[in-house]
Amino acid sequence: MQQFLNTALSGLTLGMVYAAFALALVLIWRSTRIVNFAQAPMAMLTTFVALVVIDAGHSYWLGFVAALVSGLVLGAVLERVVIRPVEGKAEINAVILTLGLFIVLHGLAAVVFGNRYRSFPAPFGLEGLTVGSTTIALNGFGIFTIVSVLVVMGLLVALFRFTDVGLRMRASAFNSEVARLLGVKVGAMLTLGWALASLVGSLAGLLIAGGSLVHPSYMDSVVVFGFVAAVLGGLDSPLGAVVGGLILGLSLSFVSGYVGSQLVALAALVILMLVLTLKPGGLFAQAAERRV
Amino acid sequence: MRDRITAVRRNVLARHLFLALVGLLVVVVVVESISDYRNTQLASMAYLGIAAGGLTVLTGTNGQLSLGHGALMAIGAYTSALLLPDSDSSLPLSLVILAAVAVTLVVGAAVGLAAARLHGPYLAGATLALAVAVPGIALYFKETLGGEQGLRVVMPDIPVWVLDLAFFVTGQDLSRSRYTAYVGWLTLIVVFVLLANLSAGRTGRRWRAVRDDEVSAELAGIDLGRARVSAFMVSAAAAGAAGAILAFTVKLAAPSAFTLTLSLTLLAAIVLGGLGSLAGALIGAALLTFLPSVVTDVGRSAGLSDIQAAELAPLVYGLVMVAVILLAPAGIVGSLRGAVQRSATTRRTTSPTTTKGTAS
Amino acid sequence: MLTLSSLTAGYGPVTALEDVSLTAREGEITAVLGANGAGKTTLLRTVSGLHRASSGTIDLGGTRLESVAAEKMPRLGLAHVPEGRGVITELTVEENLRLGGLGRGGRVSAADLTRIYDLFPVLGDRSAALASTLSGGERQMLVIGRALMARPTMLLLDEPSLGLAPRIVAQIFGLVRTLVREEGLSVLLVEQNARSALSVADHGVVLNLGRVVADAPADELAGDDQLRHAYLGF
Ligand SMILES: Nc1ncnc2c1ncn2[C@@H]1O[C@H](COP(=O)(O)OP(=O)(O)O)[C@@H](O)[C@H]1O
Ligand SMILES: [Mg+2]
């Protein structure tokens, strides 16, 4: 029973991170019909930025903010310079391009920061909390993870629902031509969308790294989990991404706890193939079929 | 008309066999004239070339993208390792390669069946998941698959007739690394002849028809699913053979050799070399094999530390890959189509022996 | 006043508009008529900057539009309701309207929305509903209302009657007429449904295969039997 509870708790924490990462993928997919596989190394790179700041003697929080800001800038710059030319072109080009970026960012990090494991601090205790006399698998950093993802999601919802910029961004994503006719600078909205997505990805990177090790490829499997979570939710729906992330986090946590952590990625693959075969439009899709 | 088609096909086959023979001669000359160290590099180029050749047929000819070819190579490599556990395994290498191909073919069929319905980013994501998932299997089944350490591959003694033949042809004793290079390159030549023939024939026409326009392909009576699955299986089989050669070359099958980076690197190879072309795959494989030391030297002389310089090569492939996509304005698929159309026109107006097919 | 002079436009080798000149006068409804493929949609898309003319000029009240970007048009007083209406179905009715208001620059006030809800009471009733739940007629009202949110001086309408029942068409055309009379709006109305369009328009221009074949007051066009049979199909 206790193991079950602890597995569920760590699944929940992990699920929040996958949800954030899936959200980043969905934000970009909705507006540009591109799955940004480079999201993983982008988040890795910004986490290294945080590490540099922290290693220079500054506080964790300054590093945290530096990572998020550099995520924002990196997303905007990549969209403007690299992605813009392939938007609306054959989809295989965009896929290859984001994979090329994947290799570039990996290589860049390996050259600049070294191809080795480095430990990354956490701002809160990693000791499990105690309830009564038992220790549960939820620690200070876990709570911080859940809260910070919830806060960022809340801010995004507020931005999209209640602000003019959010309305313009949604309009650009849904129907860019009509948005242009209504005076929306669609290009700027796409750049902003990539910037925000990259910021959310960076947050996921920081949360995965906290109290653990970072390495140029430490986010590689997360992009797979984020993608699976996003597909579970339908790839088009931010809410779906969050729910998909939680479902995946819980499932993978149980696989890891009861079968073996080595098979986590295989489980994700199986879940992905099941969804794509049985409900290609995602778990919440109505009758409308989607070409996958 | 029918006779002419048969004649053309016979011509294509003759041309491929001729190229194979020329290739074989070049291989013998090169292998005999370089050092053992370079021969190990040459063997690496062979397995990268075989895998890239399979991938380029899939992506260039059938329009499917796979990031899972590193994982398929792992399956070929582990199969070989399981068949070559110690020095008294008497299985000839050709049978080991065939076994690796067979096992990968079965896995490739399963993956291909699942993948046939997917396109673009979905296919990329699913095969990416495959690439990340497969090394975990080796870690989980520690007993049989050796876990983190992997499985050692013990190469059997070189058969006496091979030693005799080598001595007869070259007048020198055949070293082990030369032998591995020969095995790798012979396999490459066989695989390439098969791939080139498939691409040039009716199967290849179906693959291309499906790539270019699903609707008209279906109207023309082509079973889309079958065309996709068969392309994936052929491509997977090549990856399996590549995995076997990798196992022979590095004498080890371990999870660390089959990271996502390997799959991405293969993709880089075919993009660098030009999608859809076997010659391009070979060029890409050569770049992957020989560029790193050049780039590392350049990096070192530019003031980078040894460790940093060693990481430069992937950065260069990645940059070139991005540049290729951005600077081919019609997009890869577009320029590919242009090339196909141009070569189709030449094919109609000149004799088939002088054409440059997309899979040559 | 919107004036097009010698406008030529096409898609690669296909010429869709050839040497088209016409004027849409202030405070009038100018109908552009013609069969499917005549070039009507291309004409509107070229005016609003979604498509580029290969030669010719476009002038809106003294401002040259040929190289102005589409997203700048609302600020110049031009609103374009595209073919197929262009409702953003994933947004609510009110969000669609607010988006229209944002095009002018600045914020959208409650008064702006109230004005549209007064013109189209159905939209007021459904303001919080997703636009995907609206009927065809309601959608047409929504996109006209959305265009009006930017307070345009020139409104381009691309086949508003398409797929609507005659009663609804009459209602919508009546409303457009009222707007022109009461607010001095100018309208360039593209239609295949020539009979209805001419009944509401002041002036008519007939396009055939990308060329202007007639340009006359609406009642004159409606009375020209030969022209009606040849190009207008009624
Ligand atoms: N995107 C396009 N690409 C190529 N040709 C087009 C395109 N859009 C329209 N055309 C061609 O331009 C001509 C005019 O089309 P259009 O302006 O849509 O006419 P209408 O709106 O009067 O039906 C037609 O011959 C049509 O086939
Ligand atoms: Mg039209």
Short mmCIF file of N, CA, C and O and ligand atoms in Angstrom, two decimals, chain C residues 35-37 39-42 83 158-159 190 192, ligand 2:
data_model
loop_
_atom_site.label_atom_id
_atom_site.label_comp_id
_atom_site.label_asym_id
_atom_site.label_seq_id
_atom_site.Cartn_x
_atom_site.Cartn_y
_atom_site.Cartn_z
N ALA C 35 -19.38 34.65 -63.22
CA ALA C 35 -19.51 33.22 -62.95
C ALA C 35 -18.36 32.74 -62.07
O ALA C 35 -17.41 33.47 -61.81
N ASN C 36 -18.47 31.49 -61.65
CA ASN C 36 -17.41 30.86 -60.90
C ASN C 36 -16.11 30.90 -61.71
O ASN C 36 -16.11 30.59 -62.89
N GLY C 37 -15.02 31.34 -61.09
CA GLY C 37 -13.75 31.39 -61.80
C GLY C 37 -13.52 32.67 -62.58
O GLY C 37 -12.50 32.81 -63.26
N GLY C 39 -12.77 35.52 -61.44
CA GLY C 39 -11.68 36.31 -60.87
C GLY C 39 -12.13 37.22 -59.74
O GLY C 39 -11.37 38.06 -59.27
N LYS C 40 -13.36 37.03 -59.26
CA LYS C 40 -13.92 37.93 -58.24
C LYS C 40 -13.14 37.84 -56.93
O LYS C 40 -12.76 38.85 -56.34
N THR C 41 -12.89 36.61 -56.48
CA THR C 41 -12.18 36.44 -55.22
C THR C 41 -10.76 36.98 -55.34
O THR C 41 -10.26 37.66 -54.43
N THR C 42 -10.12 36.69 -56.46
CA THR C 42 -8.77 37.21 -56.67
C THR C 42 -8.76 38.73 -56.58
O THR C 42 -7.85 39.33 -56.01
N GLU C 83 -14.16 34.89 -48.73
CA GLU C 83 -14.98 33.82 -49.25
C GLU C 83 -15.09 32.72 -48.18
O GLU C 83 -14.12 32.42 -47.50
N ASP C 158 -17.22 38.92 -49.88
CA ASP C 158 -17.05 37.90 -50.91
C ASP C 158 -18.17 36.86 -50.80
O ASP C 158 -18.15 36.01 -49.91
N GLU C 159 -19.11 36.92 -51.70
CA GLU C 159 -20.24 35.98 -51.78
C GLU C 159 -20.90 35.71 -50.43
O GLU C 159 -20.97 34.57 -49.99
N VAL C 190 -19.08 41.21 -53.83
CA VAL C 190 -18.83 40.20 -54.86
C VAL C 190 -19.92 39.14 -54.78
O VAL C 190 -20.22 38.66 -53.69
N GLN C 192 -22.12 35.80 -57.05
CA GLN C 192 -22.55 35.05 -58.22
C GLN C 192 -24.06 35.19 -58.38
O GLN C 192 -24.60 35.10 -59.47
MG MG D 2 -14.76 33.20 -55.47
#
